[in-house]
Amino acid sequence: MDKQQQQIGSVAESAEDALQHIIEGFQRFRQEVFPQQQALFKKLAHEQTPRAMFITCADSRIVPELITQSDPGDLFVTRNVGNVVPPYGQMMGGVSTAIEYAVMALGVHHIIICGHSDCGAMKAVLNPDELERMPTVKAWLRHAEVAKTVVAENCGCANHNTLGILTEENVVAQLDHLRTHPSVAARLASGQLFIHGWVYDIETSEIKAYDAEEGAFRRIGDGPLPMATPRARYLPN
Ligand SMILES: [Zn+2]
């Protein structure tokens, strides 16, 4: 066997291992986990009433159900590279569709946008040269450009934690975009919907939440829960 064939063989082997791990996990779920929660799955078979919509990064290290200890049916999750929410009207894509469905059809009362530490998308926003080979990612991350400008104009480039600040500013920017969606704006105005901006730290498990009144992120668990929701202006219909 020549070297090239050997390499192809070892790639195939590790790809097979990865899939095998997933299949074995599914079998364990079916045989051990599912029987213990059968009542829950029976209840969920024909309806969902999630507690919240959760918009986060596609990063494999962020597991919304794990970090909020939620069950199936609890969270309506939408994930994408950089936990981005395109402003309304710019892109009738998956994120906008999920938001409209969650608010109008499911009537969720909370939307959480959750960024995270060590985010590859945020690193790419800081170093756009890396994106030359990935034109789709580059185009998508234009929706995070606003955060980069806010940081560049206000924080100075010598700051050692630019990535951390950019990650927070990106969450603030995506909250702003979220409010441009008519379904969201209408229910915020009548106090039926609450929006939240979080940043999750992979290494420590800490979550910081955006406090709109203070204009700052504060740890969840230190004092009252930080709120990102603007004040309601109408009584609900
Ligand atoms: Zn990320």
mmCIF file of C-alpha atoms and ligand atoms in Angstrom:
data_model
loop_
_atom_site.group_PDB
_atom_site.id
_atom_site.type_symbol
_atom_site.label_atom_id
_atom_site.label_comp_id
_atom_site.label_asym_id
_atom_site.label_seq_id
_atom_site.Cartn_x
_atom_site.Cartn_y
_atom_site.Cartn_z
ATOM 1 C CA MET A 1 0.000 0.000 0.000
ATOM 2 C CA ASP A 2 1.423 3.404 -0.891
ATOM 3 C CA LYS A 3 1.416 6.377 1.501
ATOM 4 C CA GLN A 4 -1.620 8.028 -0.048
ATOM 5 C CA GLN A 5 -3.714 4.878 0.271
ATOM 6 C CA GLN A 6 -2.588 4.497 3.874
ATOM 7 C CA GLN A 7 -3.747 8.032 4.635
ATOM 8 C CA ILE A 8 -7.118 7.462 2.951
ATOM 9 C CA GLY A 9 -7.466 4.264 4.983
ATOM 10 C CA SER A 10 -6.775 5.977 8.295
ATOM 11 C CA VAL A 11 -9.202 8.827 7.542
ATOM 12 C CA ALA A 12 -11.913 6.267 6.738
ATOM 13 C CA GLU A 13 -11.167 4.414 9.954
ATOM 14 C CA SER A 14 -11.460 7.474 12.188
ATOM 15 C CA ALA A 15 -14.627 8.609 10.372
ATOM 16 C CA GLU A 16 -16.109 5.168 11.008
ATOM 17 C CA ASP A 17 -15.146 5.355 14.704
ATOM 18 C CA ALA A 18 -16.886 8.722 15.048
ATOM 19 C CA LEU A 19 -20.103 7.404 13.519
ATOM 20 C CA GLN A 20 -19.927 4.205 15.565
ATOM 21 C CA HIS A 21 -19.754 6.285 18.756
ATOM 22 C CA ILE A 22 -22.908 8.165 17.710
ATOM 23 C CA ILE A 23 -24.813 4.977 16.838
ATOM 24 C CA GLU A 24 -23.847 3.314 20.109
ATOM 25 C CA GLY A 25 -25.023 6.412 21.943
ATOM 26 C CA PHE A 26 -28.377 6.216 20.178
ATOM 27 C CA GLN A 27 -28.713 2.553 21.125
ATOM 28 C CA ARG A 28 -27.944 3.326 24.787
ATOM 29 C CA PHE A 29 -30.512 6.147 24.677
ATOM 30 C CA ARG A 30 -33.157 3.827 23.267
ATOM 31 C CA GLN A 31 -32.493 0.951 25.639
ATOM 32 C CA GLU A 32 -31.649 2.763 28.886
ATOM 33 C CA VAL A 33 -32.793 6.407 28.843
ATOM 34 C CA PHE A 34 -35.971 6.334 26.790
ATOM 35 C CA PRO A 35 -37.774 3.691 28.909
ATOM 36 C CA GLN A 36 -37.204 5.810 32.034
ATOM 37 C CA GLN A 37 -38.763 8.898 30.440
ATOM 38 C CA GLN A 38 -41.480 7.235 28.432
ATOM 39 C CA ALA A 39 -44.270 9.247 30.047
ATOM 40 C CA LEU A 40 -42.546 12.478 29.031
ATOM 41 C CA PHE A 41 -42.097 11.360 25.429
ATOM 42 C CA LYS A 42 -45.712 10.215 25.285
ATOM 43 C CA LYS A 43 -46.820 13.669 26.444
ATOM 44 C CA LEU A 44 -44.511 15.311 23.901
ATOM 45 C CA ALA A 45 -45.576 13.094 21.011
ATOM 46 C CA HIS A 46 -48.244 15.515 19.812
ATOM 47 C CA GLU A 47 -47.452 18.932 21.272
ATOM 48 C CA GLN A 48 -44.711 21.245 22.455
ATOM 49 C CA THR A 49 -44.941 24.152 24.880
ATOM 50 C CA PRO A 50 -41.318 25.231 25.324
ATOM 51 C CA ARG A 51 -40.374 27.550 28.201
ATOM 52 C CA ALA A 52 -38.084 29.655 26.033
ATOM 53 C CA MET A 53 -36.440 30.123 22.678
ATOM 54 C CA PHE A 54 -32.676 29.677 22.929
ATOM 55 C CA ILE A 55 -30.464 31.136 20.194
ATOM 56 C CA THR A 56 -26.837 30.116 20.480
ATOM 57 C CA CYS A 57 -23.680 29.299 18.530
ATOM 58 C CA ALA A 58 -23.330 26.026 16.620
ATOM 59 C CA ASP A 59 -20.166 25.343 18.642
ATOM 60 C CA SER A 60 -20.193 21.724 19.864
ATOM 61 C CA ARG A 61 -19.114 22.745 23.361
ATOM 62 C CA ILE A 62 -22.336 24.625 24.068
ATOM 63 C CA VAL A 63 -25.149 22.296 25.120
ATOM 64 C CA PRO A 64 -28.206 24.406 26.014
ATOM 65 C CA GLU A 65 -30.135 21.546 27.646
ATOM 66 C CA LEU A 66 -27.129 20.564 29.758
ATOM 67 C CA ILE A 67 -26.231 24.029 31.037
ATOM 68 C CA THR A 68 -29.847 24.893 31.867
ATOM 69 C CA GLN A 69 -30.728 21.350 32.978
ATOM 70 C CA SER A 70 -33.697 21.317 30.619
ATOM 71 C CA ASP A 71 -35.687 18.347 29.365
ATOM 72 C CA PRO A 72 -36.888 17.579 25.837
ATOM 73 C CA GLY A 73 -39.704 19.999 25.047
ATOM 74 C CA ASP A 74 -38.353 22.765 27.319
ATOM 75 C CA LEU A 75 -36.217 24.777 24.889
ATOM 76 C CA PHE A 76 -36.903 25.828 21.299
ATOM 77 C CA VAL A 77 -33.298 25.950 20.106
ATOM 78 C CA THR A 78 -31.836 27.685 17.076
ATOM 79 C CA ARG A 79 -28.108 27.505 16.489
ATOM 80 C CA ASN A 80 -25.780 29.059 13.979
ATOM 81 C CA VAL A 81 -22.191 30.218 13.624
ATOM 82 C CA GLY A 82 -21.779 33.204 15.986
ATOM 83 C CA ASN A 83 -25.313 33.150 17.521
ATOM 84 C CA VAL A 84 -26.327 35.690 14.925
ATOM 85 C CA VAL A 85 -29.816 37.142 14.385
ATOM 86 C CA PRO A 86 -30.028 38.889 11.005
ATOM 87 C CA PRO A 87 -32.018 42.140 11.185
ATOM 88 C CA TYR A 88 -35.570 41.776 9.921
ATOM 89 C CA GLY A 89 -35.987 42.012 6.167
ATOM 90 C CA GLN A 90 -32.343 41.398 5.292
ATOM 91 C CA MET A 91 -32.612 37.651 5.151
ATOM 92 C CA MET A 92 -35.748 35.520 5.297
ATOM 93 C CA GLY A 93 -33.714 32.557 6.480
ATOM 94 C CA GLY A 94 -33.822 29.924 9.181
ATOM 95 C CA VAL A 95 -33.230 32.197 12.158
ATOM 96 C CA SER A 96 -35.956 34.703 11.221
ATOM 97 C CA THR A 97 -38.360 31.847 10.529
ATOM 98 C CA ALA A 98 -37.660 30.201 13.881
ATOM 99 C CA ILE A 99 -38.161 33.504 15.739
ATOM 100 C CA GLU A 100 -41.500 34.195 14.068
ATOM 101 C CA TYR A 101 -42.679 30.635 14.693
ATOM 102 C CA ALA A 102 -41.569 30.624 18.343
ATOM 103 C CA VAL A 103 -43.310 33.930 19.074
ATOM 104 C CA MET A 104 -46.451 33.618 16.944
ATOM 105 C CA ALA A 105 -47.185 29.876 16.912
ATOM 106 C CA LEU A 106 -45.664 28.698 20.189
ATOM 107 C CA GLY A 107 -46.160 31.916 22.158
ATOM 108 C CA VAL A 108 -42.821 31.740 23.977
ATOM 109 C CA HIS A 109 -42.373 34.398 26.640
ATOM 110 C CA HIS A 110 -38.565 34.412 26.630
ATOM 111 C CA ILE A 111 -35.878 34.579 23.966
ATOM 112 C CA ILE A 112 -32.317 34.033 25.151
ATOM 113 C CA ILE A 113 -29.361 34.867 22.903
ATOM 114 C CA CYS A 114 -26.299 33.077 24.246
ATOM 115 C CA GLY A 115 -22.742 33.741 23.112
ATOM 116 C CA HIS A 116 -19.745 31.940 24.590
ATOM 117 C CA SER A 117 -16.034 32.065 25.415
ATOM 118 C CA ASP A 118 -13.414 31.029 22.822
ATOM 119 C CA CYS A 119 -15.922 31.525 19.981
ATOM 120 C CA GLY A 120 -14.368 30.742 16.585
ATOM 121 C CA ALA A 121 -16.838 33.049 14.862
ATOM 122 C CA MET A 122 -15.802 35.992 17.043
ATOM 123 C CA LYS A 123 -12.118 35.208 16.392
ATOM 124 C CA ALA A 124 -12.905 35.246 12.679
ATOM 125 C CA VAL A 125 -14.595 38.640 13.010
ATOM 126 C CA LEU A 126 -11.360 39.920 14.575
ATOM 127 C CA ASN A 127 -9.154 38.243 11.914
ATOM 128 C CA PRO A 128 -11.186 38.328 8.689
ATOM 129 C CA ASP A 129 -8.191 37.201 6.567
ATOM 130 C CA GLU A 130 -8.870 33.659 7.755
ATOM 131 C CA LEU A 131 -12.245 33.800 6.022
ATOM 132 C CA GLU A 132 -11.001 34.132 2.457
ATOM 133 C CA ARG A 133 -11.526 30.412 1.866
ATOM 134 C CA MET A 134 -15.004 30.527 3.474
ATOM 135 C CA PRO A 135 -17.101 33.060 1.563
ATOM 136 C CA THR A 136 -20.389 31.884 3.096
ATOM 137 C CA VAL A 137 -19.128 32.267 6.668
ATOM 138 C CA LYS A 138 -17.692 35.655 5.741
ATOM 139 C CA ALA A 139 -21.037 36.854 4.366
ATOM 140 C CA TRP A 140 -22.926 35.532 7.401
ATOM 141 C CA LEU A 141 -20.616 37.242 9.881
ATOM 142 C CA ARG A 142 -21.342 40.624 8.322
ATOM 143 C CA HIS A 143 -24.249 40.604 10.793
ATOM 144 C CA ALA A 144 -21.642 40.778 13.576
ATOM 145 C CA GLU A 145 -19.672 43.624 11.977
ATOM 146 C CA VAL A 146 -21.549 46.201 14.055
ATOM 147 C CA ALA A 147 -20.109 44.718 17.257
ATOM 148 C CA LYS A 148 -16.584 44.969 15.881
ATOM 149 C CA THR A 149 -17.077 48.657 15.094
ATOM 150 C CA VAL A 150 -18.504 49.368 18.555
ATOM 151 C CA VAL A 151 -15.438 47.731 20.123
ATOM 152 C CA ALA A 152 -12.955 49.417 17.751
ATOM 153 C CA GLU A 153 -14.409 52.881 18.311
ATOM 154 C CA ASN A 154 -14.790 52.589 22.071
ATOM 155 C CA CYS A 155 -12.304 50.163 23.568
ATOM 156 C CA GLY A 156 -8.957 50.915 21.883
ATOM 157 C CA CYS A 157 -7.026 48.111 20.223
ATOM 158 C CA ALA A 158 -4.526 47.570 23.065
ATOM 159 C CA ASN A 159 -7.103 45.877 25.286
ATOM 160 C CA HIS A 160 -5.979 42.363 26.176
ATOM 161 C CA ASN A 161 -9.530 41.023 26.281
ATOM 162 C CA THR A 162 -10.800 42.211 22.904
ATOM 163 C CA LEU A 163 -12.289 38.785 22.179
ATOM 164 C CA GLY A 164 -14.293 38.806 25.423
ATOM 165 C CA ILE A 165 -15.579 42.341 24.860
ATOM 166 C CA LEU A 166 -16.436 41.596 21.226
ATOM 167 C CA THR A 167 -18.345 38.473 22.294
ATOM 168 C CA GLU A 168 -20.437 40.569 24.705
ATOM 169 C CA GLU A 169 -20.957 43.359 22.174
ATOM 170 C CA ASN A 170 -22.053 40.786 19.600
ATOM 171 C CA VAL A 171 -24.769 39.582 21.976
ATOM 172 C CA VAL A 172 -25.917 43.194 22.491
ATOM 173 C CA ALA A 173 -25.948 43.719 18.703
ATOM 174 C CA GLN A 174 -27.962 40.565 18.100
ATOM 175 C CA LEU A 175 -30.465 41.656 20.798
ATOM 176 C CA ASP A 176 -30.842 44.904 18.829
ATOM 177 C CA HIS A 177 -31.402 42.924 15.615
ATOM 178 C CA LEU A 178 -33.919 40.703 17.398
ATOM 179 C CA ARG A 179 -35.996 43.766 18.272
ATOM 180 C CA THR A 180 -36.330 44.661 14.566
ATOM 181 C CA HIS A 181 -38.502 41.576 13.994
ATOM 182 C CA PRO A 182 -42.128 42.727 14.014
ATOM 183 C CA SER A 183 -43.415 39.723 15.989
ATOM 184 C CA VAL A 184 -40.807 40.400 18.680
ATOM 185 C CA ALA A 185 -41.272 44.185 18.723
ATOM 186 C CA ALA A 186 -45.047 43.885 19.078
ATOM 187 C CA ARG A 187 -44.880 41.524 22.051
ATOM 188 C CA LEU A 188 -42.081 43.457 23.728
ATOM 189 C CA ALA A 189 -44.242 46.575 23.486
ATOM 190 C CA SER A 190 -47.074 44.837 25.318
ATOM 191 C CA GLY A 191 -44.873 43.172 27.922
ATOM 192 C CA GLN A 192 -45.630 39.633 26.748
ATOM 193 C CA LEU A 193 -42.082 38.811 25.699
ATOM 194 C CA PHE A 194 -38.756 39.121 27.505
ATOM 195 C CA ILE A 195 -35.344 39.056 25.834
ATOM 196 C CA HIS A 196 -32.063 38.044 27.438
ATOM 197 C CA GLY A 197 -28.423 38.306 26.383
ATOM 198 C CA TRP A 198 -26.000 35.799 27.884
ATOM 199 C CA VAL A 199 -22.343 34.853 27.536
ATOM 200 C CA TYR A 200 -21.404 31.372 28.740
ATOM 201 C CA ASP A 201 -17.854 30.527 29.844
ATOM 202 C CA ILE A 202 -16.876 27.017 28.758
ATOM 203 C CA GLU A 203 -14.045 26.634 31.256
ATOM 204 C CA THR A 204 -15.802 27.883 34.402
ATOM 205 C CA SER A 205 -19.516 27.314 33.564
ATOM 206 C CA GLU A 206 -20.230 30.928 34.562
ATOM 207 C CA ILE A 207 -22.944 32.820 32.672
ATOM 208 C CA LYS A 208 -22.957 36.602 32.453
ATOM 209 C CA ALA A 209 -26.222 38.282 31.470
ATOM 210 C CA TYR A 210 -26.727 41.712 29.923
ATOM 211 C CA ASP A 211 -28.276 44.383 32.094
ATOM 212 C CA ALA A 212 -29.731 46.985 29.696
ATOM 213 C CA GLU A 213 -30.226 49.578 32.412
ATOM 214 C CA GLU A 214 -26.606 49.387 33.580
ATOM 215 C CA GLY A 215 -25.230 48.789 30.089
ATOM 216 C CA ALA A 216 -23.100 45.960 31.463
ATOM 217 C CA PHE A 217 -22.895 42.189 31.805
ATOM 218 C CA ARG A 218 -23.279 40.733 35.299
ATOM 219 C CA ARG A 219 -22.883 37.173 36.551
ATOM 220 C CA ILE A 220 -26.104 35.212 36.963
ATOM 221 C CA GLY A 221 -26.280 34.428 40.655
ATOM 222 C CA ASP A 222 -24.927 37.789 41.877
ATOM 223 C CA GLY A 223 -27.998 39.746 42.957
ATOM 224 C CA PRO A 224 -31.170 40.207 40.921
ATOM 225 C CA LEU A 225 -31.288 38.686 37.429
ATOM 226 C CA PRO A 226 -29.944 41.209 34.884
ATOM 227 C CA MET A 227 -32.673 42.221 32.431
ATOM 228 C CA ALA A 228 -32.213 43.166 28.767
ATOM 229 C CA THR A 229 -35.891 43.770 28.050
ATOM 230 C CA PRO A 230 -37.053 47.327 27.316
ATOM 231 C CA ARG A 231 -40.058 48.705 29.219
ATOM 232 C CA ALA A 232 -43.520 47.770 27.886
ATOM 233 C CA ARG A 233 -45.683 50.572 26.460
ATOM 234 C CA TYR A 234 -49.085 48.913 25.944
ATOM 235 C CA LEU A 235 -51.410 46.654 27.847
ATOM 236 C CA PRO A 236 -51.542 43.164 26.342
ATOM 237 C CA ASN A 237 -54.498 42.488 24.033
HETATM 238 ZN ZN ZN B 1 -19.146 30.231 18.737
#
